[in-house]
Tab-separated table of N, CA and C in Angstrom:
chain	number	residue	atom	x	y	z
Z	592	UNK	N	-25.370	59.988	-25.241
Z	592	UNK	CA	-24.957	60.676	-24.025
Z	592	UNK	C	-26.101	61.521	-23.485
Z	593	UNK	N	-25.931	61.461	-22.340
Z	593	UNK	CA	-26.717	62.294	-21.460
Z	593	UNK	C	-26.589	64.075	-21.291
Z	594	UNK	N	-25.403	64.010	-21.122
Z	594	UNK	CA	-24.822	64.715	-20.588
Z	594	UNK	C	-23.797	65.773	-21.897
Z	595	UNK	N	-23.954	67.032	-22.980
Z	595	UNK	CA	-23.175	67.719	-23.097
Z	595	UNK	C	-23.405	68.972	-22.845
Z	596	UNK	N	-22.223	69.688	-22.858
Z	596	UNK	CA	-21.217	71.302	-22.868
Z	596	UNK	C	-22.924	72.053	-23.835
Z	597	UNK	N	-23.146	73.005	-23.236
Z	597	UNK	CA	-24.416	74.102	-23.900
Z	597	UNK	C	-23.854	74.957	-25.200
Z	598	UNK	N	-22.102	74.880	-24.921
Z	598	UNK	CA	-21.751	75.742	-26.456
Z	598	UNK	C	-21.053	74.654	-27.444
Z	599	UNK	N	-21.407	73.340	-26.650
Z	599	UNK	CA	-20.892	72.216	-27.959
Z	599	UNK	C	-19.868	71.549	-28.168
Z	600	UNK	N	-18.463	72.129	-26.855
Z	600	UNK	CA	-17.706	71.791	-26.881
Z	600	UNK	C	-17.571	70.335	-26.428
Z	601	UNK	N	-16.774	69.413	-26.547
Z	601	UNK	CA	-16.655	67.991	-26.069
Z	601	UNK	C	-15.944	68.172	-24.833
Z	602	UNK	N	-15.134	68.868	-24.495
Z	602	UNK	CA	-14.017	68.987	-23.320
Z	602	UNK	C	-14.396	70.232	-22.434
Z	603	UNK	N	-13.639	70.533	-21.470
Z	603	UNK	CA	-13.715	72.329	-21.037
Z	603	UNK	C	-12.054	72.321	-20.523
Z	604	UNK	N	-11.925	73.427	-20.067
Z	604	UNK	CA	-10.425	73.961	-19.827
Z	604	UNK	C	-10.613	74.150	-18.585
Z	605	UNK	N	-9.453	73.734	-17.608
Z	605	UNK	CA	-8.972	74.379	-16.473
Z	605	UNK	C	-9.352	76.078	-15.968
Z	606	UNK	N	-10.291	76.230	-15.458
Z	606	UNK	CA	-9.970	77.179	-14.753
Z	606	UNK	C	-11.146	78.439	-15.618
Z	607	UNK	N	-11.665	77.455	-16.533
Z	607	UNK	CA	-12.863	77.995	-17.686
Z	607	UNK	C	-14.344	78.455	-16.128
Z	608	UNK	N	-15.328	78.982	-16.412
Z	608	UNK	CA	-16.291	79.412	-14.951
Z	608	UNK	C	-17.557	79.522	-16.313
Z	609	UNK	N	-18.326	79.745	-15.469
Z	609	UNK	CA	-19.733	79.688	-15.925
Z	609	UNK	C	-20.436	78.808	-17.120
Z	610	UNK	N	-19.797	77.463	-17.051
Z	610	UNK	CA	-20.193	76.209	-17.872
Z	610	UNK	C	-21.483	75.800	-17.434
Z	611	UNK	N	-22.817	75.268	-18.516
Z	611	UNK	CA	-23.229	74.338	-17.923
Z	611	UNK	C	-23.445	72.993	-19.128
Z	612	UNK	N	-24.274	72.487	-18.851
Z	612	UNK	CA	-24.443	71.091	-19.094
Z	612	UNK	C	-25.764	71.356	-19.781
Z	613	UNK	N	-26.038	70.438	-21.091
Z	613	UNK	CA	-27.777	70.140	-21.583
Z	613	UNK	C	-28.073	69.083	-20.938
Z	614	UNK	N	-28.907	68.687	-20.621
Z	614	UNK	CA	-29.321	67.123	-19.951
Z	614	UNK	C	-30.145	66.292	-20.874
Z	615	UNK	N	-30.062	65.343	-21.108
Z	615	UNK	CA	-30.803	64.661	-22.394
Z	615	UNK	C	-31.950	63.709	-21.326
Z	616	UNK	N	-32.685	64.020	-21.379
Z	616	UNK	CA	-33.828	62.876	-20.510
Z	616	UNK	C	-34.506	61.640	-20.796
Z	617	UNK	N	-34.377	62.165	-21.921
Z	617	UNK	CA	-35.942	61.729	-22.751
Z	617	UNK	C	-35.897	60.025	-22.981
Z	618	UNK	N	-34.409	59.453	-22.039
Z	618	UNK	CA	-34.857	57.812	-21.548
Z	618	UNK	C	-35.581	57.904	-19.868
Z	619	UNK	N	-34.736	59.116	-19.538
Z	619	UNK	CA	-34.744	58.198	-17.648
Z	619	UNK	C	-35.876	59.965	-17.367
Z	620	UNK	N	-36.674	59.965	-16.368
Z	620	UNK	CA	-36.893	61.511	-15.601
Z	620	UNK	C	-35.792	61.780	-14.470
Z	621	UNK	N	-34.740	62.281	-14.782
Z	621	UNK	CA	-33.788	62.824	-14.158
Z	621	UNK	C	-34.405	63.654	-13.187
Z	622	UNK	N	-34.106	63.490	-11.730
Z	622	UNK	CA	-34.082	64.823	-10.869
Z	622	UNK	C	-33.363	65.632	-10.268
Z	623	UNK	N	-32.259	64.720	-10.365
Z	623	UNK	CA	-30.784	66.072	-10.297
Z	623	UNK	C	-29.613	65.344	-10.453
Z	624	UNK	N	-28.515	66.047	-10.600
Z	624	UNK	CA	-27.419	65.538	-11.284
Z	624	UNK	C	-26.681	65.793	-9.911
Z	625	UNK	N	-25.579	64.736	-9.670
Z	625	UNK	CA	-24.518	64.633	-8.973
Z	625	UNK	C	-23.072	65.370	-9.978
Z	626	UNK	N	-22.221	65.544	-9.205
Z	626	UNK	CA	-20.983	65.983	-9.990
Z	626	UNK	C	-19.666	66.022	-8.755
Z	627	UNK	N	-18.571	65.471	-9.387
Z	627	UNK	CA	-17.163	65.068	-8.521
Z	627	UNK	C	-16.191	65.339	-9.572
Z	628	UNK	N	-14.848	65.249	-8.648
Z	628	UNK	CA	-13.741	65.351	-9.317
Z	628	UNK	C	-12.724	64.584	-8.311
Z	629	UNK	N	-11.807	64.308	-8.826
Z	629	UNK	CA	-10.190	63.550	-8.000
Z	629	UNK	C	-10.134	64.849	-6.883
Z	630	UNK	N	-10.542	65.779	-6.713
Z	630	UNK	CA	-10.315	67.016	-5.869
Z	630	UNK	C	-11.250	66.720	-4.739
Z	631	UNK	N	-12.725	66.350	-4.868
Z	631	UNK	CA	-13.621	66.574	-4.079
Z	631	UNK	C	-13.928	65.202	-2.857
Z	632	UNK	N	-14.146	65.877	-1.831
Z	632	UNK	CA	-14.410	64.626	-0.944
Z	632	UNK	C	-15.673	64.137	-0.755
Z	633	UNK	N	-16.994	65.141	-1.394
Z	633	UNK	CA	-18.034	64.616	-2.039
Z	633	UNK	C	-18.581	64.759	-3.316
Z	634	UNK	N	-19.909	64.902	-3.101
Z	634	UNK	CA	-20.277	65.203	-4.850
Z	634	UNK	C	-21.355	66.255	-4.361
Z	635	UNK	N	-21.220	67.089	-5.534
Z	635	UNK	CA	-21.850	68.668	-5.094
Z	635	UNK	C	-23.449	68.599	-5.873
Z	636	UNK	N	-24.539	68.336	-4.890
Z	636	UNK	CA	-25.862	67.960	-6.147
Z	636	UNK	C	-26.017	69.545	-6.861
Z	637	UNK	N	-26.722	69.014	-7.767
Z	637	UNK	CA	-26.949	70.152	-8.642
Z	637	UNK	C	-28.189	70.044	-9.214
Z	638	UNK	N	-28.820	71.457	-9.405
Z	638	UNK	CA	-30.420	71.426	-9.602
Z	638	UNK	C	-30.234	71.667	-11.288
Z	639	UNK	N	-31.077	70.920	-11.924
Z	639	UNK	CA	-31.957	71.063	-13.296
Z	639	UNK	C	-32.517	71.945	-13.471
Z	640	UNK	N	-31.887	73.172	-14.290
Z	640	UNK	CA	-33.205	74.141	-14.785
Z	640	UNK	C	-34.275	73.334	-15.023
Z	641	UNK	N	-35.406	74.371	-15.631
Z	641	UNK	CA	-36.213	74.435	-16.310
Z	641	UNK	C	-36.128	74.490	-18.137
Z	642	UNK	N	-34.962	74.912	-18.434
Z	642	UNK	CA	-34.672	74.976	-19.934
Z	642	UNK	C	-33.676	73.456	-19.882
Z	643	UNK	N	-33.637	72.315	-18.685
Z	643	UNK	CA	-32.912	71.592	-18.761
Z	643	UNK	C	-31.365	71.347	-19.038
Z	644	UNK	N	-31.171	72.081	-18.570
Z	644	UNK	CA	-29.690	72.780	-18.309
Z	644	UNK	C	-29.028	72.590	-17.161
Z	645	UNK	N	-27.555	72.230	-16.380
Z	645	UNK	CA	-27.246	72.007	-15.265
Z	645	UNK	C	-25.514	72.886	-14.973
Z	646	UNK	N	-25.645	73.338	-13.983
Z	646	UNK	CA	-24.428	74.991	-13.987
Z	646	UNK	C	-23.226	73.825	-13.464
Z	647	UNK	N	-22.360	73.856	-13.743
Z	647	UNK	CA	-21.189	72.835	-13.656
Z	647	UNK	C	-20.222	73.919	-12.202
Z	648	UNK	N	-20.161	73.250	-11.128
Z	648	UNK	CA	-19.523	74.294	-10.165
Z	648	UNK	C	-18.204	74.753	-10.514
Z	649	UNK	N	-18.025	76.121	-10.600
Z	649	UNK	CA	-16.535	76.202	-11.095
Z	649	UNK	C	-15.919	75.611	-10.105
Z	650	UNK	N	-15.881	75.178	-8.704
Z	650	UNK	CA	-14.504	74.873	-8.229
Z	650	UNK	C	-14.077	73.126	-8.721
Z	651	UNK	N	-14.834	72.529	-9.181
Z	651	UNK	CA	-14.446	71.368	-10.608
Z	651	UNK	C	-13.675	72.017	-11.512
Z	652	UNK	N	-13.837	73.020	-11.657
Z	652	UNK	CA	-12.787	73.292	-12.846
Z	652	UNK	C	-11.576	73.987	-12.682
Z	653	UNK	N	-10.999	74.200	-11.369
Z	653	UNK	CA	-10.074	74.285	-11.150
Z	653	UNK	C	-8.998	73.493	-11.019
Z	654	UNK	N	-9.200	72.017	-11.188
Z	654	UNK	CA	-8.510	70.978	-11.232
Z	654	UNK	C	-8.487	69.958	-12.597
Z	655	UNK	N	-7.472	69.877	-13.044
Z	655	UNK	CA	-7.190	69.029	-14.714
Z	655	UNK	C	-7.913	67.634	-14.436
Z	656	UNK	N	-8.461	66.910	-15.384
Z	656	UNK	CA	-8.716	65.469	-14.777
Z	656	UNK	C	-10.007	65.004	-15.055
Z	657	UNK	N	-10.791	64.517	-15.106
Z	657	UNK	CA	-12.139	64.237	-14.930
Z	657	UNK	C	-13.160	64.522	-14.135
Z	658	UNK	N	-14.612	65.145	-14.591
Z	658	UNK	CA	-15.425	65.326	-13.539
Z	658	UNK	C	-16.400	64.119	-14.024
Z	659	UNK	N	-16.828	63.776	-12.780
Z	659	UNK	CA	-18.084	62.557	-12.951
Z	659	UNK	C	-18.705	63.108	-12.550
Z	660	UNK	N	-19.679	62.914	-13.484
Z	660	UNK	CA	-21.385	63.431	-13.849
Z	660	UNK	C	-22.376	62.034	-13.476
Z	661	UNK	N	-23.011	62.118	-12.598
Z	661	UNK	CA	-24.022	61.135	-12.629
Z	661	UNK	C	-25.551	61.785	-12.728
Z	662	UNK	N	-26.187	60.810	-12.644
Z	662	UNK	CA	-28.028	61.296	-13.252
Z	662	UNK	C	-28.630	60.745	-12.185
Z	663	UNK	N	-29.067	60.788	-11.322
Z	663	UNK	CA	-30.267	60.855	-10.542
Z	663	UNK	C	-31.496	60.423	-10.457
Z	664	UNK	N	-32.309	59.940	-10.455
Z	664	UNK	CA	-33.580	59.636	-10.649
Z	664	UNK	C	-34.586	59.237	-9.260
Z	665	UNK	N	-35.752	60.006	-9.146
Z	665	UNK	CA	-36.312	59.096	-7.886
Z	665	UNK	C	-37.798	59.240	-8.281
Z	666	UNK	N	-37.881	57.986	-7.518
Z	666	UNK	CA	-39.772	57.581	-7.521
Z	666	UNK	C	-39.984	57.087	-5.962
Z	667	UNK	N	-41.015	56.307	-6.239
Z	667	UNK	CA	-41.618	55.612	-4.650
Z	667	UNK	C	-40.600	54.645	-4.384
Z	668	UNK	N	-39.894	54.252	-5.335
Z	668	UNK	CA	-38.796	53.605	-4.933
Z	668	UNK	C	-37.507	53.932	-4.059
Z	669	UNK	N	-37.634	55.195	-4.345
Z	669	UNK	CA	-36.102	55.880	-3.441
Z	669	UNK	C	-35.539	56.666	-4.287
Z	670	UNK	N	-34.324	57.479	-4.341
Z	670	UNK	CA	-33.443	57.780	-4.929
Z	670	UNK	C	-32.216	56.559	-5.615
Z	671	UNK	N	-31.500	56.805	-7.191
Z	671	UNK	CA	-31.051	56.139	-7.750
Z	671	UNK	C	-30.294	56.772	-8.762
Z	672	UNK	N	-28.560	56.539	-8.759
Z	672	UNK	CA	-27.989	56.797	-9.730
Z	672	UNK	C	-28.204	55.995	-11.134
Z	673	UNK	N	-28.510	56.351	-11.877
Z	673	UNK	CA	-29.022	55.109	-13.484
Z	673	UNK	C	-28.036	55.508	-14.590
Z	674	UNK	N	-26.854	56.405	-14.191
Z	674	UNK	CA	-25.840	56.694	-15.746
Z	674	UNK	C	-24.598	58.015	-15.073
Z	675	UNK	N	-23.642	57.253	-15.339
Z	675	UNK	CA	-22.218	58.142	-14.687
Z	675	UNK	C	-21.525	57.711	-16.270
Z	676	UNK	N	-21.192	59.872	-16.413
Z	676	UNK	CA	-20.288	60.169	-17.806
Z	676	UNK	C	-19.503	61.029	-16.966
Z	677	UNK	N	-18.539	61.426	-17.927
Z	677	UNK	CA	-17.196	62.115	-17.911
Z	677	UNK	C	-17.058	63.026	-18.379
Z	678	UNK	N	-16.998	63.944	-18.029
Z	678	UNK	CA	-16.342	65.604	-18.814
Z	678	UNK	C	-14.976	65.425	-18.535
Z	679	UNK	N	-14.151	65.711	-19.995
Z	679	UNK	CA	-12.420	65.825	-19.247
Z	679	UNK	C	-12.599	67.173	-19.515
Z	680	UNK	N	-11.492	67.848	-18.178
Z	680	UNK	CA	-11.201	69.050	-18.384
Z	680	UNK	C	-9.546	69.245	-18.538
Z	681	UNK	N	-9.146	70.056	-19.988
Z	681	UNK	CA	-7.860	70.045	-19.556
Z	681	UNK	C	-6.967	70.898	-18.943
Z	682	UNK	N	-5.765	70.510	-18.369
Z	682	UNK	CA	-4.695	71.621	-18.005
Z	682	UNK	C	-4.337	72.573	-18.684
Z	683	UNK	N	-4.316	73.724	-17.923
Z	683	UNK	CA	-4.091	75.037	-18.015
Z	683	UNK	C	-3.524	75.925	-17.309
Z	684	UNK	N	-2.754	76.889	-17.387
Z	684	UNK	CA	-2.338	77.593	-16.284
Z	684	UNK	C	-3.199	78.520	-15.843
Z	685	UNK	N	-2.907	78.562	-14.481
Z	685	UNK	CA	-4.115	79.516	-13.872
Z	685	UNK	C	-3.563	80.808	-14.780
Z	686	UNK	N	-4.951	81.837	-14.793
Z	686	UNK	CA	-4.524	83.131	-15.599
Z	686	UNK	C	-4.519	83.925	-13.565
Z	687	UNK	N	-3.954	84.857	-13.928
Z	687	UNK	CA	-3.487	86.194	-13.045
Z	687	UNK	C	-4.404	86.509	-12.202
Z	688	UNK	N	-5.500	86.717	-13.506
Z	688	UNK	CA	-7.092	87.511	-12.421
Z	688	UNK	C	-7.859	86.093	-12.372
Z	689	UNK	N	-7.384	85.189	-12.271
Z	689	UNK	CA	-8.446	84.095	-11.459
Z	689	UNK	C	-8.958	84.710	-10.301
């Protein structure tokens, strides 16, 4: 996988905020990650630290379901998706002070 959770977890929770992502490269040079959900009517790009790390938008995680993660890549060739994974996030009830 490309793509896991920075504290290790396999999943995240509904309504969880300040997630991000490790990015594993070291097949493709990734230049930025796409990210969607059954909620979104696009996909929200997202920039690559420098410690290779990617901030997962909380408003993905306000909705139970799957986010698709894709990888990015560009050269003289153009821009190119080369690998779409899945974070499930599960249901939860919203808490109070959301």
């Amino acid at each position: 996988m490309i793509f896991s959770l920075v504290d290790g977890r396999a999943d995240a929770w509904q309504w969880d905020t300040g997630l991000s992502l490790n990015v594993d490269d070291s097949e493709y040079q990734i230049s930025e990650v796409h990210m969607s959900n059954s909620s979104t009517k696009g996909a929200f790009v997202c920039e690559i630290k420098p410690d290779r790390t990617v901030e997962i938008p909380n408003i993905l995680l306000t909705t139970d379901g799957d986010i698709n993660i894709y990888a990015i890549i560009s050269d003289e060739e153009g821009e190119r998706t080369v690998i779409k994974e899945r974070l499930h996030v599960h249901r939860k009830k919203k808490p109070q002070d959301y």
